Amino acid sequence: MQPIQINVQVNIGMDSALLSMLSGLVTTAQTAAPAAQQPQRKPKAEAKPKQVNQPAAQQPAAEAAPAAEETAPASGEAKPEPMPEKPKEYTEVDIRAAMDRTRKRIEGEDYKEKPDSEGYKTWHKRLTAWFKNTAALCGAEKPSALSDSESRAKFIAACDAVEIKGDELTETCPF
């Protein structure tokens, strides 16, 4: 008796249902990962409004002492850097710059001037397809159609993370 062999070929297309499912997974993984990696600390900025609202004469000595201990860093502990007030707003110009950086890194610095170079021939079409697929995962048909700064930031991060391993474009999957 001979063994049964079955060959299976799977093609995955990008439709709205798959896109919404993957977008949900990406946002869930990105919001859960930072919370698990960093312990929650009470920012120093929260302690200041409590002290400002009450005059120093009315504040009991027992409350003043712990507040002073919270704001003073330990001798071995470095001061945390202040958080920026607003995250950067990414535009289409930033997207184009990220794609150009990626092409220069993978195809070569002179990919625009030498379209007959080996890097251009090997990677240009692959990168174009990869940019479109990554934009679809971020919520648009093509990179220039990404509508909000958050999706643009995800796309730019993916562009900076893509690498060549063997003969394939690879990146660390966020989910």
Short mmCIF file of N, CA and C in Angstrom, two decimals:
data_model
loop_
_atom_site.label_atom_id
_atom_site.label_comp_id
_atom_site.label_asym_id
_atom_site.label_seq_id
_atom_site.Cartn_x
_atom_site.Cartn_y
_atom_site.Cartn_z
N MET A 1 0.85 -1.17 0.00
CA MET A 1 0.00 0.00 0.00
C MET A 1 0.90 1.24 0.00
N GLN A 2 0.59 2.17 -0.83
CA GLN A 2 1.41 3.37 -0.95
C GLN A 2 0.83 4.48 -0.08
N PRO A 3 1.74 5.34 0.45
CA PRO A 3 1.23 6.45 1.29
C PRO A 3 0.52 7.48 0.41
N ILE A 4 -0.43 8.15 1.01
CA ILE A 4 -1.18 9.18 0.31
C ILE A 4 -0.45 10.50 0.46
N GLN A 5 -0.25 11.17 -0.65
CA GLN A 5 0.40 12.48 -0.61
C GLN A 5 -0.59 13.54 -1.06
N ILE A 6 -0.65 14.61 -0.30
CA ILE A 6 -1.55 15.71 -0.62
C ILE A 6 -0.72 16.99 -0.70
N ASN A 7 -0.83 17.67 -1.79
CA ASN A 7 -0.17 18.97 -1.95
C ASN A 7 -1.22 20.07 -1.77
N VAL A 8 -0.91 21.03 -0.92
CA VAL A 8 -1.83 22.12 -0.63
C VAL A 8 -1.14 23.43 -0.94
N GLN A 9 -1.82 24.29 -1.66
CA GLN A 9 -1.31 25.63 -1.94
C GLN A 9 -2.32 26.63 -1.40
N VAL A 10 -1.83 27.58 -0.60
CA VAL A 10 -2.70 28.57 0.02
C VAL A 10 -2.30 29.95 -0.48
N ASN A 11 -3.23 30.70 -0.98
CA ASN A 11 -3.02 32.09 -1.38
C ASN A 11 -3.88 32.96 -0.48
N ILE A 12 -3.25 33.95 0.13
CA ILE A 12 -3.97 34.85 1.02
C ILE A 12 -4.12 36.19 0.32
N GLY A 13 -5.34 36.61 0.18
CA GLY A 13 -5.62 37.91 -0.41
C GLY A 13 -5.96 38.90 0.70
N MET A 14 -5.77 40.16 0.43
CA MET A 14 -6.06 41.18 1.42
C MET A 14 -7.45 41.73 1.16
N ASP A 15 -8.43 41.37 1.99
CA ASP A 15 -9.75 41.95 1.88
C ASP A 15 -10.07 42.69 3.17
N SER A 16 -11.20 43.34 3.23
CA SER A 16 -11.52 44.19 4.37
C SER A 16 -11.64 43.40 5.67
N ALA A 17 -12.17 42.18 5.63
CA ALA A 17 -12.32 41.38 6.84
C ALA A 17 -10.95 40.98 7.41
N LEU A 18 -10.05 40.56 6.54
CA LEU A 18 -8.71 40.19 6.99
C LEU A 18 -7.96 41.41 7.49
N LEU A 19 -8.09 42.52 6.81
CA LEU A 19 -7.43 43.76 7.21
C LEU A 19 -7.90 44.21 8.59
N SER A 20 -9.20 44.18 8.83
CA SER A 20 -9.71 44.60 10.13
C SER A 20 -9.26 43.66 11.24
N MET A 21 -9.19 42.36 10.96
CA MET A 21 -8.72 41.40 11.96
C MET A 21 -7.25 41.64 12.28
N LEU A 22 -6.42 41.81 11.26
CA LEU A 22 -4.99 42.04 11.49
C LEU A 22 -4.75 43.38 12.16
N SER A 23 -5.50 44.40 11.82
CA SER A 23 -5.34 45.71 12.46
C SER A 23 -5.67 45.61 13.94
N GLY A 24 -6.71 44.87 14.26
CA GLY A 24 -7.06 44.67 15.67
C GLY A 24 -5.97 43.94 16.43
N LEU A 25 -5.36 42.95 15.81
CA LEU A 25 -4.28 42.22 16.46
C LEU A 25 -3.06 43.10 16.66
N VAL A 26 -2.74 43.91 15.68
CA VAL A 26 -1.57 44.78 15.77
C VAL A 26 -1.75 45.79 16.89
N THR A 27 -2.91 46.44 16.95
CA THR A 27 -3.12 47.45 17.99
C THR A 27 -3.18 46.82 19.36
N THR A 28 -3.76 45.63 19.50
CA THR A 28 -3.80 44.94 20.78
C THR A 28 -2.40 44.56 21.23
N ALA A 29 -1.59 44.04 20.32
CA ALA A 29 -0.23 43.63 20.69
C ALA A 29 0.62 44.83 21.04
N GLN A 30 0.45 45.94 20.35
CA GLN A 30 1.28 47.12 20.62
C GLN A 30 0.89 47.78 21.93
N THR A 31 -0.38 47.77 22.30
CA THR A 31 -0.79 48.38 23.56
C THR A 31 -0.48 47.49 24.74
N ALA A 32 -0.50 46.17 24.55
CA ALA A 32 -0.24 45.26 25.65
C ALA A 32 1.25 45.10 25.91
N ALA A 33 2.07 45.15 24.90
CA ALA A 33 3.51 44.93 25.07
C ALA A 33 4.18 45.99 25.93
N PRO A 34 3.98 47.29 25.72
CA PRO A 34 4.65 48.27 26.57
C PRO A 34 4.21 48.18 28.02
N ALA A 35 2.94 47.85 28.26
CA ALA A 35 2.47 47.74 29.64
C ALA A 35 3.13 46.57 30.35
N ALA A 36 3.41 45.50 29.65
CA ALA A 36 4.03 44.34 30.27
C ALA A 36 5.52 44.54 30.46
N GLN A 37 6.16 45.33 29.63
CA GLN A 37 7.60 45.49 29.70
C GLN A 37 8.03 46.47 30.77
N GLN A 38 7.29 47.54 31.01
CA GLN A 38 7.72 48.56 31.94
C GLN A 38 6.82 48.57 33.16
N PRO A 39 7.41 48.63 34.36
CA PRO A 39 6.58 48.73 35.56
C PRO A 39 5.91 50.10 35.61
N GLN A 40 4.74 50.14 36.17
CA GLN A 40 4.01 51.39 36.28
C GLN A 40 4.62 52.24 37.38
N ARG A 41 4.93 53.48 37.06
CA ARG A 41 5.46 54.43 38.04
C ARG A 41 4.57 55.65 38.05
N LYS A 42 4.51 56.26 39.18
CA LYS A 42 3.74 57.47 39.31
C LYS A 42 4.60 58.63 38.83
N PRO A 43 4.19 59.36 37.82
CA PRO A 43 5.00 60.47 37.32
C PRO A 43 5.12 61.57 38.37
N LYS A 44 6.22 62.28 38.32
CA LYS A 44 6.46 63.37 39.26
C LYS A 44 5.51 64.52 39.01
N ALA A 45 5.08 64.67 37.79
CA ALA A 45 4.20 65.77 37.43
C ALA A 45 2.87 65.69 38.17
N GLU A 46 2.42 64.49 38.54
CA GLU A 46 1.16 64.33 39.25
C GLU A 46 1.27 64.81 40.68
N ALA A 47 2.44 64.69 41.30
CA ALA A 47 2.62 65.09 42.69
C ALA A 47 2.61 66.60 42.82
N LYS A 48 3.05 67.36 41.84
CA LYS A 48 3.16 68.81 41.93
C LYS A 48 1.80 69.50 42.03
N PRO A 49 0.78 69.13 41.24
CA PRO A 49 -0.49 69.84 41.36
C PRO A 49 -1.09 69.72 42.76
N LYS A 50 -0.91 68.59 43.45
CA LYS A 50 -1.44 68.42 44.79
C LYS A 50 -0.78 69.41 45.74
N GLN A 51 0.50 69.63 45.58
CA GLN A 51 1.21 70.55 46.45
C GLN A 51 0.85 71.99 46.12
N VAL A 52 0.61 72.30 44.87
CA VAL A 52 0.30 73.66 44.46
C VAL A 52 -1.09 74.07 44.93
N ASN A 53 -2.03 73.13 44.93
CA ASN A 53 -3.39 73.46 45.30
C ASN A 53 -3.52 73.81 46.78
N GLN A 54 -2.70 73.22 47.64
CA GLN A 54 -2.75 73.49 49.07
C GLN A 54 -1.59 74.39 49.46
N PRO A 55 -1.83 75.45 50.18
CA PRO A 55 -0.72 76.26 50.67
C PRO A 55 0.14 75.46 51.62
N ALA A 56 1.41 75.80 51.72
CA ALA A 56 2.35 75.05 52.55
C ALA A 56 1.98 75.11 54.01
N ALA A 57 1.37 76.18 54.46
CA ALA A 57 1.01 76.32 55.88
C ALA A 57 -0.11 75.37 56.25
N GLN A 58 -1.02 75.07 55.33
CA GLN A 58 -2.14 74.19 55.63
C GLN A 58 -1.79 72.72 55.48
N GLN A 59 -0.73 72.38 54.82
CA GLN A 59 -0.37 70.99 54.57
C GLN A 59 0.23 70.38 55.83
N PRO A 60 -0.28 69.23 56.30
CA PRO A 60 0.29 68.60 57.48
C PRO A 60 1.71 68.13 57.21
N ALA A 61 2.50 68.04 58.26
CA ALA A 61 3.91 67.63 58.14
C ALA A 61 4.01 66.19 57.69
N ALA A 62 3.06 65.34 58.05
CA ALA A 62 3.09 63.93 57.66
C ALA A 62 2.92 63.78 56.15
N GLU A 63 2.11 64.63 55.52
CA GLU A 63 1.93 64.57 54.08
C GLU A 63 3.09 65.20 53.33
N ALA A 64 3.72 66.19 53.90
CA ALA A 64 4.82 66.88 53.23
C ALA A 64 6.06 66.01 53.13
N ALA A 65 6.34 65.21 54.12
CA ALA A 65 7.55 64.37 54.12
C ALA A 65 7.51 63.31 53.02
N PRO A 66 6.42 62.52 52.84
CA PRO A 66 6.41 61.55 51.75
C PRO A 66 6.48 62.21 50.38
N ALA A 67 5.87 63.36 50.21
CA ALA A 67 5.92 64.03 48.92
C ALA A 67 7.34 64.44 48.58
N ALA A 68 8.10 64.86 49.54
CA ALA A 68 9.50 65.24 49.32
C ALA A 68 10.33 64.01 48.97
N GLU A 69 10.01 62.88 49.57
CA GLU A 69 10.75 61.65 49.27
C GLU A 69 10.45 61.15 47.86
N GLU A 70 9.21 61.32 47.39
CA GLU A 70 8.86 60.87 46.04
C GLU A 70 9.56 61.67 44.97
N THR A 71 9.69 62.98 45.19
CA THR A 71 10.29 63.82 44.16
C THR A 71 11.80 63.73 44.12
N ALA A 72 12.44 63.36 45.20
CA ALA A 72 13.90 63.27 45.22
C ALA A 72 14.32 61.90 44.70
N PRO A 73 15.18 61.84 43.66
CA PRO A 73 15.63 60.55 43.14
C PRO A 73 16.64 59.90 44.08
N ALA A 74 16.67 58.57 44.06
CA ALA A 74 17.64 57.84 44.87
C ALA A 74 19.04 58.13 44.33
N SER A 75 20.04 58.00 45.19
CA SER A 75 21.40 58.36 44.78
C SER A 75 21.90 57.47 43.65
N GLY A 76 21.52 56.21 43.58
CA GLY A 76 21.97 55.31 42.53
C GLY A 76 21.08 55.32 41.30
N GLU A 77 19.94 56.00 41.40
CA GLU A 77 18.97 55.99 40.31
C GLU A 77 19.12 57.24 39.46
N ALA A 78 19.14 57.06 38.15
CA ALA A 78 19.27 58.19 37.23
C ALA A 78 17.92 58.87 37.09
N LYS A 79 17.95 60.17 36.85
CA LYS A 79 16.70 60.90 36.66
C LYS A 79 16.07 60.50 35.34
N PRO A 80 14.79 60.21 35.33
CA PRO A 80 14.14 59.89 34.05
C PRO A 80 14.06 61.13 33.19
N GLU A 81 14.15 60.93 31.87
CA GLU A 81 14.07 62.04 30.94
C GLU A 81 12.62 62.51 30.85
N PRO A 82 12.42 63.80 30.71
CA PRO A 82 11.05 64.30 30.63
C PRO A 82 10.36 63.79 29.36
N MET A 83 9.09 63.48 29.51
CA MET A 83 8.30 62.99 28.39
C MET A 83 7.94 64.16 27.48
N PRO A 84 7.98 63.96 26.15
CA PRO A 84 7.57 65.04 25.26
C PRO A 84 6.07 65.30 25.44
N GLU A 85 5.67 66.54 25.24
CA GLU A 85 4.28 66.90 25.46
C GLU A 85 3.36 66.26 24.43
N LYS A 86 3.76 66.27 23.16
CA LYS A 86 2.95 65.69 22.10
C LYS A 86 3.80 64.73 21.29
N PRO A 87 3.23 63.59 20.87
CA PRO A 87 3.97 62.75 19.93
C PRO A 87 4.05 63.46 18.58
N LYS A 88 5.09 63.13 17.84
CA LYS A 88 5.30 63.78 16.55
C LYS A 88 4.16 63.43 15.60
N GLU A 89 3.71 64.41 14.87
CA GLU A 89 2.70 64.20 13.84
C GLU A 89 3.42 63.84 12.55
N TYR A 90 3.20 62.62 12.06
CA TYR A 90 3.85 62.16 10.84
C TYR A 90 3.02 62.56 9.63
N THR A 91 3.71 62.94 8.56
CA THR A 91 3.05 63.37 7.33
C THR A 91 3.46 62.46 6.18
N GLU A 92 2.94 62.75 4.99
CA GLU A 92 3.32 61.99 3.79
C GLU A 92 4.79 62.17 3.47
N VAL A 93 5.34 63.32 3.82
CA VAL A 93 6.77 63.58 3.60
C VAL A 93 7.61 62.61 4.43
N ASP A 94 7.18 62.36 5.67
CA ASP A 94 7.90 61.41 6.52
C ASP A 94 7.82 59.99 5.96
N ILE A 95 6.68 59.65 5.39
CA ILE A 95 6.51 58.32 4.78
C ILE A 95 7.46 58.17 3.60
N ARG A 96 7.50 59.18 2.75
CA ARG A 96 8.39 59.12 1.58
C ARG A 96 9.85 59.05 2.00
N ALA A 97 10.21 59.77 3.05
CA ALA A 97 11.59 59.73 3.55
C ALA A 97 11.93 58.34 4.09
N ALA A 98 10.99 57.72 4.79
CA ALA A 98 11.22 56.37 5.32
C ALA A 98 11.39 55.36 4.19
N MET A 99 10.57 55.48 3.14
CA MET A 99 10.69 54.56 2.00
C MET A 99 12.02 54.79 1.28
N ASP A 100 12.45 56.04 1.16
CA ASP A 100 13.73 56.35 0.52
C ASP A 100 14.89 55.78 1.34
N ARG A 101 14.84 55.95 2.67
CA ARG A 101 15.88 55.37 3.54
C ARG A 101 15.96 53.86 3.38
N THR A 102 14.78 53.22 3.31
CA THR A 102 14.74 51.76 3.18
C THR A 102 15.31 51.34 1.83
N ARG A 103 14.94 52.02 0.77
CA ARG A 103 15.47 51.67 -0.55
C ARG A 103 16.98 51.89 -0.60
N LYS A 104 17.47 52.98 -0.03
CA LYS A 104 18.91 53.22 -0.02
C LYS A 104 19.64 52.13 0.76
N ARG A 105 19.05 51.70 1.86
CA ARG A 105 19.68 50.67 2.69
C ARG A 105 19.70 49.32 1.98
N ILE A 106 18.64 49.00 1.24
CA ILE A 106 18.52 47.67 0.63
C ILE A 106 19.00 47.66 -0.82
N GLU A 107 18.59 48.63 -1.63
CA GLU A 107 18.95 48.64 -3.05
C GLU A 107 20.30 49.28 -3.31
N GLY A 108 20.70 50.18 -2.43
CA GLY A 108 21.97 50.88 -2.62
C GLY A 108 21.75 52.38 -2.61
N GLU A 109 22.78 53.13 -2.24
CA GLU A 109 22.69 54.58 -2.13
C GLU A 109 22.29 55.26 -3.44
N ASP A 110 22.71 54.70 -4.55
CA ASP A 110 22.48 55.34 -5.85
C ASP A 110 21.40 54.62 -6.66
N TYR A 111 20.38 54.12 -6.00
CA TYR A 111 19.36 53.34 -6.70
C TYR A 111 18.59 54.18 -7.72
N LYS A 112 18.46 55.50 -7.49
CA LYS A 112 17.73 56.35 -8.44
C LYS A 112 18.52 56.59 -9.72
N GLU A 113 19.84 56.73 -9.58
CA GLU A 113 20.68 57.04 -10.73
C GLU A 113 21.03 55.81 -11.56
N LYS A 114 21.01 54.64 -10.92
CA LYS A 114 21.42 53.41 -11.62
C LYS A 114 20.32 52.36 -11.55
N PRO A 115 19.27 52.51 -12.37
CA PRO A 115 18.21 51.52 -12.34
C PRO A 115 18.61 50.18 -12.96
N ASP A 116 19.80 50.11 -13.55
CA ASP A 116 20.26 48.84 -14.09
C ASP A 116 21.22 48.13 -13.13
N SER A 117 21.36 48.64 -11.90
CA SER A 117 22.24 48.00 -10.93
C SER A 117 21.61 46.69 -10.42
N GLU A 118 22.43 45.85 -9.87
CA GLU A 118 21.97 44.54 -9.39
C GLU A 118 20.98 44.69 -8.23
N GLY A 119 21.27 45.60 -7.30
CA GLY A 119 20.38 45.82 -6.16
C GLY A 119 19.01 46.31 -6.59
N TYR A 120 19.00 47.22 -7.55
CA TYR A 120 17.74 47.74 -8.06
C TYR A 120 16.94 46.63 -8.73
N LYS A 121 17.59 45.86 -9.60
CA LYS A 121 16.90 44.78 -10.32
C LYS A 121 16.34 43.74 -9.36
N THR A 122 17.11 43.43 -8.31
CA THR A 122 16.71 42.38 -7.39
C THR A 122 15.60 42.82 -6.44
N TRP A 123 15.68 44.05 -5.92
CA TRP A 123 14.84 44.43 -4.79
C TRP A 123 13.78 45.48 -5.08
N HIS A 124 13.85 46.23 -6.16
CA HIS A 124 12.94 47.36 -6.35
C HIS A 124 11.47 46.92 -6.40
N LYS A 125 11.14 45.94 -7.21
CA LYS A 125 9.76 45.47 -7.32
C LYS A 125 9.30 44.81 -6.02
N ARG A 126 10.21 44.06 -5.39
CA ARG A 126 9.87 43.41 -4.12
C ARG A 126 9.56 44.45 -3.04
N LEU A 127 10.39 45.50 -2.98
CA LEU A 127 10.14 46.54 -1.98
C LEU A 127 8.85 47.29 -2.26
N THR A 128 8.56 47.55 -3.52
CA THR A 128 7.31 48.22 -3.87
C THR A 128 6.12 47.40 -3.39
N ALA A 129 6.14 46.10 -3.65
CA ALA A 129 5.07 45.23 -3.19
C ALA A 129 5.02 45.18 -1.66
N TRP A 130 6.18 45.14 -1.03
CA TRP A 130 6.24 45.11 0.44
C TRP A 130 5.66 46.40 1.02
N PHE A 131 5.97 47.55 0.42
CA PHE A 131 5.43 48.82 0.90
C PHE A 131 3.91 48.81 0.81
N LYS A 132 3.36 48.31 -0.30
CA LYS A 132 1.91 48.27 -0.46
C LYS A 132 1.26 47.31 0.55
N ASN A 133 1.86 46.15 0.75
CA ASN A 133 1.31 45.19 1.71
C ASN A 133 1.35 45.75 3.13
N THR A 134 2.46 46.40 3.48
CA THR A 134 2.59 46.97 4.81
C THR A 134 1.60 48.11 5.00
N ALA A 135 1.39 48.91 3.97
CA ALA A 135 0.38 49.98 4.06
C ALA A 135 -1.01 49.38 4.25
N ALA A 136 -1.28 48.25 3.59
CA ALA A 136 -2.58 47.60 3.76
C ALA A 136 -2.77 47.14 5.20
N LEU A 137 -1.70 46.64 5.82
CA LEU A 137 -1.79 46.23 7.22
C LEU A 137 -2.00 47.44 8.14
N CYS A 138 -1.53 48.60 7.72
CA CYS A 138 -1.69 49.82 8.51
C CYS A 138 -3.00 50.55 8.22
N GLY A 139 -3.75 50.08 7.23
CA GLY A 139 -5.08 50.62 7.01
C GLY A 139 -5.31 51.39 5.73
N ALA A 140 -4.42 51.27 4.74
CA ALA A 140 -4.63 51.99 3.48
C ALA A 140 -4.18 51.13 2.32
N GLU A 141 -4.63 51.50 1.12
CA GLU A 141 -4.29 50.75 -0.08
C GLU A 141 -2.84 50.93 -0.49
N LYS A 142 -2.31 52.14 -0.24
CA LYS A 142 -0.92 52.43 -0.57
C LYS A 142 -0.37 53.39 0.50
N PRO A 143 0.96 53.49 0.62
CA PRO A 143 1.54 54.29 1.70
C PRO A 143 1.09 55.74 1.71
N SER A 144 0.96 56.37 0.57
CA SER A 144 0.58 57.78 0.54
C SER A 144 -0.87 58.01 0.96
N ALA A 145 -1.66 56.94 1.04
CA ALA A 145 -3.06 57.07 1.43
C ALA A 145 -3.29 56.85 2.92
N LEU A 146 -2.23 56.63 3.69
CA LEU A 146 -2.39 56.47 5.14
C LEU A 146 -2.94 57.77 5.71
N SER A 147 -4.03 57.66 6.48
CA SER A 147 -4.78 58.85 6.84
C SER A 147 -4.35 59.53 8.13
N ASP A 148 -3.96 58.77 9.15
CA ASP A 148 -3.64 59.42 10.42
C ASP A 148 -2.18 59.21 10.82
N SER A 149 -1.74 59.98 11.76
CA SER A 149 -0.34 59.97 12.18
C SER A 149 0.04 58.63 12.82
N GLU A 150 -0.90 58.00 13.51
CA GLU A 150 -0.61 56.72 14.16
C GLU A 150 -0.31 55.62 13.14
N SER A 151 -1.11 55.53 12.09
CA SER A 151 -0.86 54.51 11.06
C SER A 151 0.42 54.83 10.29
N ARG A 152 0.70 56.11 10.09
CA ARG A 152 1.95 56.49 9.44
C ARG A 152 3.15 56.12 10.30
N ALA A 153 3.03 56.30 11.61
CA ALA A 153 4.11 55.93 12.52
C ALA A 153 4.38 54.43 12.48
N LYS A 154 3.31 53.63 12.41
CA LYS A 154 3.47 52.17 12.31
C LYS A 154 4.18 51.80 11.01
N PHE A 155 3.79 52.44 9.92
CA PHE A 155 4.41 52.16 8.62
C PHE A 155 5.90 52.53 8.65
N ILE A 156 6.22 53.68 9.19
CA ILE A 156 7.62 54.13 9.25
C ILE A 156 8.44 53.19 10.11
N ALA A 157 7.89 52.73 11.23
CA ALA A 157 8.60 51.78 12.09
C ALA A 157 8.85 50.47 11.35
N ALA A 158 7.87 50.02 10.57
CA ALA A 158 8.04 48.79 9.80
C ALA A 158 9.13 48.96 8.74
N CYS A 159 9.17 50.13 8.11
CA CYS A 159 10.21 50.40 7.09
C CYS A 159 11.59 50.36 7.72
N ASP A 160 11.71 50.92 8.91
CA ASP A 160 13.01 50.93 9.58
C ASP A 160 13.41 49.54 10.08
N ALA A 161 12.43 48.64 10.26
CA ALA A 161 12.73 47.32 10.80
C ALA A 161 12.98 46.25 9.73
N VAL A 162 12.59 46.51 8.49
CA VAL A 162 12.72 45.48 7.45
C VAL A 162 14.20 45.24 7.13
N GLU A 163 14.53 43.97 6.92
CA GLU A 163 15.91 43.56 6.62
C GLU A 163 15.89 42.49 5.55
N ILE A 164 17.08 42.20 5.02
CA ILE A 164 17.23 41.09 4.09
C ILE A 164 17.89 39.95 4.85
N LYS A 165 17.25 38.81 4.85
CA LYS A 165 17.84 37.60 5.43
C LYS A 165 17.74 36.52 4.36
N GLY A 166 18.88 36.05 3.94
CA GLY A 166 18.91 35.11 2.85
C GLY A 166 18.52 35.83 1.58
N ASP A 167 17.42 35.44 1.00
CA ASP A 167 16.94 36.06 -0.23
C ASP A 167 15.53 36.63 -0.02
N GLU A 168 15.19 36.95 1.23
CA GLU A 168 13.85 37.41 1.56
C GLU A 168 13.89 38.69 2.39
N LEU A 169 12.84 39.47 2.27
CA LEU A 169 12.65 40.63 3.15
C LEU A 169 11.98 40.14 4.43
N THR A 170 12.55 40.44 5.56
CA THR A 170 11.99 39.99 6.82
C THR A 170 11.92 41.15 7.79
N GLU A 171 11.00 41.03 8.75
CA GLU A 171 10.89 42.00 9.83
C GLU A 171 10.34 41.25 11.04
N THR A 172 10.52 41.85 12.18
CA THR A 172 9.99 41.26 13.40
C THR A 172 8.48 41.51 13.41
N CYS A 173 7.73 40.45 13.48
CA CYS A 173 6.27 40.55 13.44
C CYS A 173 5.76 41.06 14.78
N PRO A 174 4.89 42.09 14.80
CA PRO A 174 4.42 42.64 16.06
C PRO A 174 3.39 41.77 16.78
N PHE A 175 2.89 40.70 16.14
CA PHE A 175 1.91 39.84 16.80
C PHE A 175 2.25 38.39 16.64
#
